[in-house]
Amino acid sequence: MIGVVLWSDQTDRKAVFWCEDQGDLAYYESPSLKEDGYSFFDAGDMVQFEVSTDRRIRRAHNPTLVQEHACVGLPERLRQDAGADGATSGKIVPFTGQREERDYKPPLVRKA
């Protein structure tokens, strides 16, 4: 699955991903709190990950960075679009990031 990081916590190494299928958000928590030489995701980064559902909550696993800063303003646009009660206006918010094809790795497709 491909997604965009909507929120991340560098210290606790947690993140929330907006998924390409427009389904529920996926929550990620790194198994280790600190890895030397490894920068954690920032809001707006495009990531690829595996997803599972645990007690009706989507969990992201094995995320990898596809493109840094692909959709930097997306979290703010979503907040601006939400009304005071948190409901959205129904407008479609486009992914405006431009990914470089040479850096893009499509997800693996397994045949059943």
Short mmCIF file of the N, C-alpha and C atoms (twelve columns), coordinates in Angstrom:
data_MODEL
# 
_entry.id   MODEL 
# 
loop_
_atom_site.group_PDB 
_atom_site.id 
_atom_site.type_symbol 
_atom_site.label_atom_id 
_atom_site.label_alt_id 
_atom_site.label_comp_id 
_atom_site.label_asym_id 
_atom_site.label_seq_id 
_atom_site.Cartn_x 
_atom_site.Cartn_y 
_atom_site.Cartn_z 
_atom_site.pdbx_PDB_model_num 
ATOM 1   N N  . MET A 1   0.857   -1.165  0.000   1 
ATOM 2   C CA . MET A 1   0.000   0.000   0.000   1 
ATOM 3   C C  . MET A 1   0.908   1.234   0.000   1 
ATOM 4   N N  . ILE A 2   0.450   2.261   -0.676  1 
ATOM 5   C CA . ILE A 2   1.136   3.549   -0.682  1 
ATOM 6   C C  . ILE A 2   0.304   4.514   0.153   1 
ATOM 7   N N  . GLY A 3   0.961   5.387   0.887   1 
ATOM 8   C CA . GLY A 3   0.244   6.365   1.701   1 
ATOM 9   C C  . GLY A 3   1.086   7.598   1.942   1 
ATOM 10  N N  . VAL A 4   0.463   8.566   2.582   1 
ATOM 11  C CA . VAL A 4   1.129   9.816   2.942   1 
ATOM 12  C C  . VAL A 4   1.073   9.954   4.460   1 
ATOM 13  N N  . VAL A 5   2.181   10.354  5.043   1 
ATOM 14  C CA . VAL A 5   2.249   10.554  6.487   1 
ATOM 15  C C  . VAL A 5   1.471   11.822  6.836   1 
ATOM 16  N N  . LEU A 6   0.418   11.668  7.641   1 
ATOM 17  C CA . LEU A 6   -0.366  12.823  8.093   1 
ATOM 18  C C  . LEU A 6   0.178   13.386  9.394   1 
ATOM 19  N N  . TRP A 7   0.736   12.520  10.227  1 
ATOM 20  C CA . TRP A 7   1.249   12.925  11.540  1 
ATOM 21  C C  . TRP A 7   2.355   11.964  11.920  1 
ATOM 22  N N  . SER A 8   3.380   12.485  12.588  1 
ATOM 23  C CA . SER A 8   4.424   11.611  13.108  1 
ATOM 24  C C  . SER A 8   4.989   12.201  14.392  1 
ATOM 25  N N  . ASP A 9   5.502   11.339  15.229  1 
ATOM 26  C CA . ASP A 9   6.166   11.727  16.465  1 
ATOM 27  C C  . ASP A 9   7.571   11.149  16.408  1 
ATOM 28  N N  . GLN A 10  8.553   12.022  16.241  1 
ATOM 29  C CA . GLN A 10  9.949   11.597  16.091  1 
ATOM 30  C C  . GLN A 10  10.470  10.890  17.341  1 
ATOM 31  N N  . THR A 11  10.049  11.349  18.523  1 
ATOM 32  C CA . THR A 11  10.542  10.780  19.776  1 
ATOM 33  C C  . THR A 11  9.983   9.384   20.028  1 
ATOM 34  N N  . ASP A 12  8.663   9.250   19.939  1 
ATOM 35  C CA . ASP A 12  8.031   7.950   20.186  1 
ATOM 36  C C  . ASP A 12  8.036   7.044   18.968  1 
ATOM 37  N N  . ARG A 13  8.422   7.597   17.807  1 
ATOM 38  C CA . ARG A 13  8.517   6.860   16.549  1 
ATOM 39  C C  . ARG A 13  7.181   6.219   16.179  1 
ATOM 40  N N  . LYS A 14  6.158   7.083   16.157  1 
ATOM 41  C CA . LYS A 14  4.813   6.678   15.756  1 
ATOM 42  C C  . LYS A 14  4.383   7.564   14.598  1 
ATOM 43  N N  . ALA A 15  3.469   7.037   13.765  1 
ATOM 44  C CA . ALA A 15  2.979   7.811   12.627  1 
ATOM 45  C C  . ALA A 15  1.591   7.341   12.236  1 
ATOM 46  N N  . VAL A 16  0.891   8.219   11.521  1 
ATOM 47  C CA . VAL A 16  -0.419  7.904   10.966  1 
ATOM 48  C C  . VAL A 16  -0.337  8.121   9.465   1 
ATOM 49  N N  . PHE A 17  -0.774  7.120   8.683   1 
ATOM 50  C CA . PHE A 17  -0.706  7.175   7.224   1 
ATOM 51  C C  . PHE A 17  -2.100  7.280   6.619   1 
ATOM 52  N N  . TRP A 18  -2.243  8.162   5.638   1 
ATOM 53  C CA . TRP A 18  -3.457  8.251   4.823   1 
ATOM 54  C C  . TRP A 18  -3.223  7.310   3.648   1 
ATOM 55  N N  . CYS A 19  -4.086  6.338   3.458   1 
ATOM 56  C CA . CYS A 19  -3.863  5.254   2.510   1 
ATOM 57  C C  . CYS A 19  -4.428  5.546   1.122   1 
ATOM 58  N N  . GLU A 20  -3.766  5.009   0.107   1 
ATOM 59  C CA . GLU A 20  -4.159  5.233   -1.284  1 
ATOM 60  C C  . GLU A 20  -5.547  4.702   -1.609  1 
ATOM 61  N N  . ASP A 21  -6.043  3.713   -0.867  1 
ATOM 62  C CA . ASP A 21  -7.362  3.168   -1.147  1 
ATOM 63  C C  . ASP A 21  -8.482  3.994   -0.510  1 
ATOM 64  N N  . GLN A 22  -8.113  5.093   0.163   1 
ATOM 65  C CA . GLN A 22  -9.054  6.004   0.807   1 
ATOM 66  C C  . GLN A 22  -9.863  5.320   1.907   1 
ATOM 67  N N  . GLY A 23  -9.356  4.198   2.405   1 
ATOM 68  C CA . GLY A 23  -10.014 3.508   3.519   1 
ATOM 69  C C  . GLY A 23  -9.582  4.142   4.834   1 
ATOM 70  N N  . ASP A 24  -9.669  3.374   5.907   1 
ATOM 71  C CA . ASP A 24  -9.267  3.871   7.217   1 
ATOM 72  C C  . ASP A 24  -7.790  4.240   7.223   1 
ATOM 73  N N  . LEU A 25  -7.434  5.140   8.123   1 
ATOM 74  C CA . LEU A 25  -6.031  5.505   8.306   1 
ATOM 75  C C  . LEU A 25  -5.281  4.290   8.846   1 
ATOM 76  N N  . ALA A 26  -3.970  4.245   8.602   1 
ATOM 77  C CA . ALA A 26  -3.135  3.161   9.115   1 
ATOM 78  C C  . ALA A 26  -2.191  3.734   10.172  1 
ATOM 79  N N  . TYR A 27  -2.096  3.058   11.286  1 
ATOM 80  C CA . TYR A 27  -1.264  3.503   12.396  1 
ATOM 81  C C  . TYR A 27  0.025   2.696   12.421  1 
ATOM 82  N N  . TYR A 28  1.136   3.400   12.655  1 
ATOM 83  C CA . TYR A 28  2.435   2.730   12.677  1 
ATOM 84  C C  . TYR A 28  3.166   3.092   13.958  1 
ATOM 85  N N  . GLU A 29  3.782   2.081   14.563  1 
ATOM 86  C CA . GLU A 29  4.645   2.286   15.717  1 
ATOM 87  C C  . GLU A 29  5.906   1.475   15.475  1 
ATOM 88  N N  . SER A 30  7.044   2.142   15.458  1 
ATOM 89  C CA . SER A 30  8.315   1.468   15.204  1 
ATOM 90  C C  . SER A 30  8.612   0.477   16.332  1 
ATOM 91  N N  . PRO A 31  9.101   -0.709  15.979  1 
ATOM 92  C CA . PRO A 31  9.407   -1.697  17.018  1 
ATOM 93  C C  . PRO A 31  10.557  -1.266  17.935  1 
ATOM 94  N N  . SER A 32  11.438  -0.379  17.462  1 
ATOM 95  C CA . SER A 32  12.528  0.114   18.310  1 
ATOM 96  C C  . SER A 32  12.448  1.637   18.372  1 
ATOM 97  N N  . LEU A 33  12.760  2.187   19.516  1 
ATOM 98  C CA . LEU A 33  12.638  3.635   19.695  1 
ATOM 99  C C  . LEU A 33  13.752  4.413   19.014  1 
ATOM 100 N N  . LYS A 34  14.916  3.828   18.866  1 
ATOM 101 C CA . LYS A 34  16.014  4.586   18.271  1 
ATOM 102 C C  . LYS A 34  16.862  3.673   17.397  1 
ATOM 103 N N  . GLU A 35  17.109  4.133   16.194  1 
ATOM 104 C CA . GLU A 35  18.005  3.422   15.291  1 
ATOM 105 C C  . GLU A 35  19.023  4.433   14.798  1 
ATOM 106 N N  . ASP A 36  20.290  4.156   15.027  1 
ATOM 107 C CA . ASP A 36  21.342  5.084   14.618  1 
ATOM 108 C C  . ASP A 36  21.351  5.293   13.114  1 
ATOM 109 N N  . GLY A 37  21.490  6.546   12.707  1 
ATOM 110 C CA . GLY A 37  21.580  6.871   11.291  1 
ATOM 111 C C  . GLY A 37  20.265  6.788   10.552  1 
ATOM 112 N N  . TYR A 38  19.158  6.637   11.274  1 
ATOM 113 C CA . TYR A 38  17.860  6.478   10.625  1 
ATOM 114 C C  . TYR A 38  16.969  7.647   10.994  1 
ATOM 115 N N  . SER A 39  16.503  8.345   9.997   1 
ATOM 116 C CA . SER A 39  15.594  9.458   10.214  1 
ATOM 117 C C  . SER A 39  14.168  8.951   10.103  1 
ATOM 118 N N  . PHE A 40  13.327  9.335   11.053  1 
ATOM 119 C CA . PHE A 40  11.939  8.887   11.040  1 
ATOM 120 C C  . PHE A 40  11.143  9.739   10.059  1 
ATOM 121 N N  . PHE A 41  9.968   9.278   9.699   1 
ATOM 122 C CA . PHE A 41  9.116   9.947   8.717   1 
ATOM 123 C C  . PHE A 41  8.625   11.303  9.218   1 
ATOM 124 N N  . ASP A 42  8.401   12.208  8.274   1 
ATOM 125 C CA . ASP A 42  7.817   13.517  8.553   1 
ATOM 126 C C  . ASP A 42  6.463   13.606  7.876   1 
ATOM 127 N N  . ALA A 43  5.589   14.461  8.395   1 
ATOM 128 C CA . ALA A 43  4.291   14.702  7.756   1 
ATOM 129 C C  . ALA A 43  4.535   15.148  6.313   1 
ATOM 130 N N  . GLY A 44  3.809   14.545  5.384   1 
ATOM 131 C CA . GLY A 44  3.963   14.859  3.968   1 
ATOM 132 C C  . GLY A 44  4.811   13.875  3.201   1 
ATOM 133 N N  . ASP A 45  5.540   13.008  3.892   1 
ATOM 134 C CA . ASP A 45  6.340   11.983  3.207   1 
ATOM 135 C C  . ASP A 45  5.419   10.927  2.602   1 
ATOM 136 N N  . MET A 46  5.799   10.410  1.431   1 
ATOM 137 C CA . MET A 46  5.068   9.308   0.815   1 
ATOM 138 C C  . MET A 46  5.787   8.016   1.189   1 
ATOM 139 N N  . VAL A 47  5.024   7.032   1.669   1 
ATOM 140 C CA . VAL A 47  5.601   5.775   2.132   1 
ATOM 141 C C  . VAL A 47  4.879   4.587   1.507   1 
ATOM 142 N N  . GLN A 48  5.581   3.475   1.468   1 
ATOM 143 C CA . GLN A 48  5.007   2.195   1.023   1 
ATOM 144 C C  . GLN A 48  5.073   1.256   2.221   1 
ATOM 145 N N  . PHE A 49  4.009   0.483   2.438   1 
ATOM 146 C CA . PHE A 49  3.958   -0.363  3.620   1 
ATOM 147 C C  . PHE A 49  2.986   -1.519  3.414   1 
ATOM 148 N N  . GLU A 50  3.091   -2.490  4.299   1 
ATOM 149 C CA . GLU A 50  2.126   -3.584  4.359   1 
ATOM 150 C C  . GLU A 50  1.083   -3.183  5.392   1 
ATOM 151 N N  . VAL A 51  -0.130  -3.664  5.237   1 
ATOM 152 C CA . VAL A 51  -1.187  -3.274  6.163   1 
ATOM 153 C C  . VAL A 51  -1.943  -4.510  6.655   1 
ATOM 154 N N  . SER A 52  -2.337  -4.481  7.919   1 
ATOM 155 C CA . SER A 52  -3.168  -5.527  8.496   1 
ATOM 156 C C  . SER A 52  -4.217  -4.850  9.378   1 
ATOM 157 N N  . THR A 53  -5.228  -5.612  9.762   1 
ATOM 158 C CA . THR A 53  -6.265  -5.078  10.641  1 
ATOM 159 C C  . THR A 53  -6.226  -5.845  11.945  1 
ATOM 160 N N  . ASP A 54  -6.146  -5.113  13.045  1 
ATOM 161 C CA . ASP A 54  -6.091  -5.703  14.373  1 
ATOM 162 C C  . ASP A 54  -7.171  -5.042  15.215  1 
ATOM 163 N N  . ARG A 55  -8.202  -5.786  15.573  1 
ATOM 164 C CA . ARG A 55  -9.331  -5.264  16.353  1 
ATOM 165 C C  . ARG A 55  -9.923  -4.011  15.714  1 
ATOM 166 N N  . ARG A 56  -10.179 -4.103  14.416  1 
ATOM 167 C CA . ARG A 56  -10.806 -3.055  13.606  1 
ATOM 168 C C  . ARG A 56  -9.935  -1.799  13.456  1 
ATOM 169 N N  . ILE A 57  -8.642  -1.919  13.729  1 
ATOM 170 C CA . ILE A 57  -7.703  -0.812  13.539  1 
ATOM 171 C C  . ILE A 57  -6.681  -1.238  12.512  1 
ATOM 172 N N  . ARG A 58  -6.468  -0.398  11.499  1 
ATOM 173 C CA . ARG A 58  -5.456  -0.684  10.482  1 
ATOM 174 C C  . ARG A 58  -4.076  -0.409  11.054  1 
ATOM 175 N N  . ARG A 59  -3.188  -1.371  10.872  1 
ATOM 176 C CA . ARG A 59  -1.807  -1.245  11.332  1 
ATOM 177 C C  . ARG A 59  -0.879  -1.326  10.126  1 
ATOM 178 N N  . ALA A 60  0.091   -0.416  10.075  1 
ATOM 179 C CA . ALA A 60  1.097   -0.417  9.007   1 
ATOM 180 C C  . ALA A 60  2.321   -1.186  9.493   1 
ATOM 181 N N  . HIS A 61  2.944   -1.922  8.572   1 
ATOM 182 C CA . HIS A 61  4.138   -2.706  8.888   1 
ATOM 183 C C  . HIS A 61  5.185   -2.481  7.800   1 
ATOM 184 N N  . ASN A 62  6.440   -2.516  8.193   1 
ATOM 185 C CA . ASN A 62  7.575   -2.434  7.264   1 
ATOM 186 C C  . ASN A 62  7.487   -1.237  6.319   1 
ATOM 187 N N  . PRO A 63  7.250   -0.035  6.833   1 
ATOM 188 C CA . PRO A 63  7.160   1.103   5.921   1 
ATOM 189 C C  . PRO A 63  8.531   1.488   5.361   1 
ATOM 190 N N  . THR A 64  8.528   1.914   4.101   1 
ATOM 191 C CA . THR A 64  9.737   2.433   3.481   1 
ATOM 192 C C  . THR A 64  9.397   3.762   2.809   1 
ATOM 193 N N  . LEU A 65  10.338  4.637   2.811   1 
ATOM 194 C CA . LEU A 65  10.148  5.955   2.218   1 
ATOM 195 C C  . LEU A 65  10.153  5.846   0.699   1 
ATOM 196 N N  . VAL A 66  9.117   6.385   0.060   1 
ATOM 197 C CA . VAL A 66  9.056   6.451   -1.403  1 
ATOM 198 C C  . VAL A 66  9.588   7.801   -1.852  1 
ATOM 199 N N  . GLN A 67  9.091   8.879   -1.200  1 
ATOM 200 C CA . GLN A 67  9.555   10.227  -1.535  1 
ATOM 201 C C  . GLN A 67  9.351   11.149  -0.339  1 
ATOM 202 N N  . GLU A 68  10.423  11.851  0.032   1 
ATOM 203 C CA . GLU A 68  10.315  12.847  1.091   1 
ATOM 204 C C  . GLU A 68  9.528   14.051  0.591   1 
ATOM 205 N N  . HIS A 69  8.774   14.648  1.486   1 
ATOM 206 C CA . HIS A 69  8.069   15.911  1.210   1 
ATOM 207 C C  . HIS A 69  7.177   15.845  -0.031  1 
ATOM 208 N N  . ALA A 70  6.611   14.696  -0.326  1 
ATOM 209 C CA . ALA A 70  5.778   14.539  -1.514  1 
ATOM 210 C C  . ALA A 70  4.497   15.357  -1.417  1 
ATOM 211 N N  . CYS A 71  3.927   15.448  -0.240  1 
ATOM 212 C CA . CYS A 71  2.656   16.162  -0.028  1 
ATOM 213 C C  . CYS A 71  2.767   16.980  1.252   1 
ATOM 214 N N  . VAL A 72  3.712   17.883  1.281   1 
ATOM 215 C CA . VAL A 72  4.028   18.629  2.499   1 
ATOM 216 C C  . VAL A 72  2.819   19.351  3.092   1 
ATOM 217 N N  . GLY A 73  1.997   19.991  2.294   1 
ATOM 218 C CA . GLY A 73  0.880   20.764  2.818   1 
ATOM 219 C C  . GLY A 73  -0.398  19.979  3.038   1 
ATOM 220 N N  . LEU A 74  -0.386  18.688  2.786   1 
ATOM 221 C CA . LEU A 74  -1.611  17.898  2.867   1 
ATOM 222 C C  . LEU A 74  -2.253  17.909  4.254   1 
ATOM 223 N N  . PRO A 75  -1.512  17.674  5.346   1 
ATOM 224 C CA . PRO A 75  -2.171  17.701  6.659   1 
ATOM 225 C C  . PRO A 75  -2.866  19.033  6.947   1 
ATOM 226 N N  . GLU A 76  -2.220  20.136  6.589   1 
ATOM 227 C CA . GLU A 76  -2.816  21.448  6.821   1 
ATOM 228 C C  . GLU A 76  -4.060  21.662  5.959   1 
ATOM 229 N N  . ARG A 77  -4.007  21.206  4.694   1 
ATOM 230 C CA . ARG A 77  -5.182  21.342  3.815   1 
ATOM 231 C C  . ARG A 77  -6.361  20.554  4.347   1 
ATOM 232 N N  . LEU A 78  -6.113  19.378  4.876   1 
ATOM 233 C CA . LEU A 78  -7.196  18.575  5.439   1 
ATOM 234 C C  . LEU A 78  -7.787  19.262  6.674   1 
ATOM 235 N N  . ARG A 79  -6.915  19.859  7.520   1 
ATOM 236 C CA . ARG A 79  -7.417  20.583  8.690   1 
ATOM 237 C C  . ARG A 79  -8.242  21.795  8.277   1 
ATOM 238 N N  . GLN A 80  -7.775  22.531  7.266   1 
ATOM 239 C CA . GLN A 80  -8.492  23.715  6.794   1 
ATOM 240 C C  . GLN A 80  -9.842  23.337  6.192   1 
ATOM 241 N N  . ASP A 81  -9.893  22.190  5.533   1 
ATOM 242 C CA . ASP A 81  -11.118 21.756  4.873   1 
ATOM 243 C C  . ASP A 81  -12.159 21.259  5.877   1 
ATOM 244 N N  . ALA A 82  -11.706 20.823  7.043   1 
ATOM 245 C CA . ALA A 82  -12.636 20.309  8.052   1 
ATOM 246 C C  . ALA A 82  -13.375 21.468  8.711   1 
ATOM 247 N N  . GLY A 83  -14.638 21.270  8.977   1 
ATOM 248 C CA . GLY A 83  -15.427 22.277  9.672   1 
ATOM 249 C C  . GLY A 83  -15.108 22.262  11.159  1 
ATOM 250 N N  . ALA A 84  -15.764 23.135  11.899  1 
ATOM 251 C CA . ALA A 84  -15.548 23.222  13.338  1 
ATOM 252 C C  . ALA A 84  -15.889 21.908  14.038  1 
ATOM 253 N N  . ASP A 85  -16.836 21.150  13.465  1 
ATOM 254 C CA . ASP A 85  -17.230 19.877  14.070  1 
ATOM 255 C C  . ASP A 85  -16.379 18.710  13.572  1 
ATOM 256 N N  . GLY A 86  -15.372 19.004  12.725  1 
ATOM 257 C CA . GLY A 86  -14.485 17.960  12.205  1 
ATOM 258 C C  . GLY A 86  -14.976 17.342  10.915  1 
ATOM 259 N N  . ALA A 87  -16.179 17.706  10.474  1 
ATOM 260 C CA . ALA A 87  -16.711 17.157  9.221   1 
ATOM 261 C C  . ALA A 87  -16.074 17.879  8.043   1 
ATOM 262 N N  . THR A 88  -15.847 17.162  6.967   1 
ATOM 263 C CA . THR A 88  -15.268 17.781  5.785   1 
ATOM 264 C C  . THR A 88  -16.349 18.326  4.876   1 
ATOM 265 N N  . SER A 89  -15.930 19.173  3.959   1 
ATOM 266 C CA . SER A 89  -16.882 19.794  3.036   1 
ATOM 267 C C  . SER A 89  -17.278 18.864  1.900   1 
ATOM 268 N N  . GLY A 90  -16.603 17.730  1.784   1 
ATOM 269 C CA . GLY A 90  -16.891 16.812  0.688   1 
ATOM 270 C C  . GLY A 90  -16.026 17.083  -0.531  1 
ATOM 271 N N  . LYS A 91  -15.174 18.118  -0.461  1 
ATOM 272 C CA . LYS A 91  -14.266 18.403  -1.560  1 
ATOM 273 C C  . LYS A 91  -13.179 17.333  -1.602  1 
ATOM 274 N N  . ILE A 92  -12.721 17.033  -2.793  1 
ATOM 275 C CA . ILE A 92  -11.608 16.108  -2.958  1 
ATOM 276 C C  . ILE A 92  -10.322 16.904  -2.828  1 
ATOM 277 N N  . VAL A 93  -9.433  16.450  -1.969  1 
ATOM 278 C CA . VAL A 93  -8.135  17.096  -1.794  1 
ATOM 279 C C  . VAL A 93  -7.132  16.287  -2.594  1 
ATOM 280 N N  . PRO A 94  -6.614  16.844  -3.693  1 
ATOM 281 C CA . PRO A 94  -5.711  16.062  -4.552  1 
ATOM 282 C C  . PRO A 94  -4.335  15.891  -3.936  1 
ATOM 283 N N  . PHE A 95  -3.699  14.776  -4.263  1 
ATOM 284 C CA . PHE A 95  -2.292  14.585  -3.929  1 
ATOM 285 C C  . PHE A 95  -1.521  15.409  -4.943  1 
ATOM 286 N N  . THR A 96  -0.844  16.447  -4.493  1 
ATOM 287 C CA . THR A 96  -0.172  17.346  -5.422  1 
ATOM 288 C C  . THR A 96  1.305   17.042  -5.575  1 
ATOM 289 N N  . GLY A 97  1.827   16.114  -4.810  1 
ATOM 290 C CA . GLY A 97  3.242   15.791  -4.903  1 
ATOM 291 C C  . GLY A 97  3.584   15.139  -6.229  1 
ATOM 292 N N  . GLN A 98  4.757   15.425  -6.707  1 
ATOM 293 C CA . GLN A 98  5.245   14.811  -7.942  1 
ATOM 294 C C  . GLN A 98  6.321   13.811  -7.559  1 
ATOM 295 N N  . ARG A 99  6.091   12.545  -7.810  1 
ATOM 296 C CA . ARG A 99  7.108   11.552  -7.491  1 
ATOM 297 C C  . ARG A 99  7.978   11.317  -8.714  1 
ATOM 298 N N  . GLU A 100 9.208   11.010  -8.453  1 
ATOM 299 C CA . GLU A 100 10.126  10.699  -9.534  1 
ATOM 300 C C  . GLU A 100 10.018  9.215   -9.828  1 
ATOM 301 N N  . GLU A 101 9.758   8.868   -11.074 1 
ATOM 302 C CA . GLU A 101 9.540   7.474   -11.457 1 
ATOM 303 C C  . GLU A 101 10.727  6.585   -11.100 1 
ATOM 304 N N  . ARG A 102 11.946  7.112   -11.179 1 
ATOM 305 C CA . ARG A 102 13.099  6.262   -10.898 1 
ATOM 306 C C  . ARG A 102 13.183  5.883   -9.420  1 
ATOM 307 N N  . ASP A 103 12.542  6.655   -8.536  1 
ATOM 308 C CA . ASP A 103 12.559  6.353   -7.111  1 
ATOM 309 C C  . ASP A 103 11.363  5.519   -6.674  1 
ATOM 310 N N  . TYR A 104 10.383  5.372   -7.532  1 
ATOM 311 C CA . TYR A 104 9.152   4.686   -7.163  1 
ATOM 312 C C  . TYR A 104 9.301   3.184   -7.330  1 
ATOM 313 N N  . LYS A 105 8.927   2.446   -6.305  1 
ATOM 314 C CA . LYS A 105 8.935   0.987   -6.371  1 
ATOM 315 C C  . LYS A 105 7.509   0.523   -6.165  1 
ATOM 316 N N  . PRO A 106 6.881   -0.067  -7.168  1 
ATOM 317 C CA . PRO A 106 5.480   -0.492  -6.990  1 
ATOM 318 C C  . PRO A 106 5.382   -1.598  -5.963  1 
ATOM 319 N N  . PRO A 107 4.227   -1.706  -5.303  1 
ATOM 320 C CA . PRO A 107 4.064   -2.760  -4.304  1 
ATOM 321 C C  . PRO A 107 4.100   -4.137  -4.952  1 
ATOM 322 N N  . LEU A 108 4.562   -5.100  -4.170  1 
ATOM 323 C CA . LEU A 108 4.608   -6.479  -4.649  1 
ATOM 324 C C  . LEU A 108 3.193   -7.026  -4.749  1 
ATOM 325 N N  . VAL A 109 2.905   -7.718  -5.805  1 
ATOM 326 C CA . VAL A 109 1.594   -8.329  -5.988  1 
ATOM 327 C C  . VAL A 109 1.777   -9.828  -5.900  1 
ATOM 328 N N  . ARG A 110 1.083   -10.422 -4.956  1 
ATOM 329 C CA . ARG A 110 1.170   -11.871 -4.774  1 
ATOM 330 C C  . ARG A 110 -0.082  -12.505 -5.339  1 
ATOM 331 N N  . LYS A 111 0.111   -13.545 -6.137  1 
ATOM 332 C CA . LYS A 111 -1.035  -14.272 -6.703  1 
ATOM 333 C C  . LYS A 111 -1.525  -15.275 -5.687  1 
ATOM 334 N N  . ALA A 112 -2.831  -15.379 -5.586  1 
ATOM 335 C CA . ALA A 112 -3.433  -16.299 -4.596  1 
ATOM 336 C C  . ALA A 112 -3.370  -17.734 -5.072  1 
# 
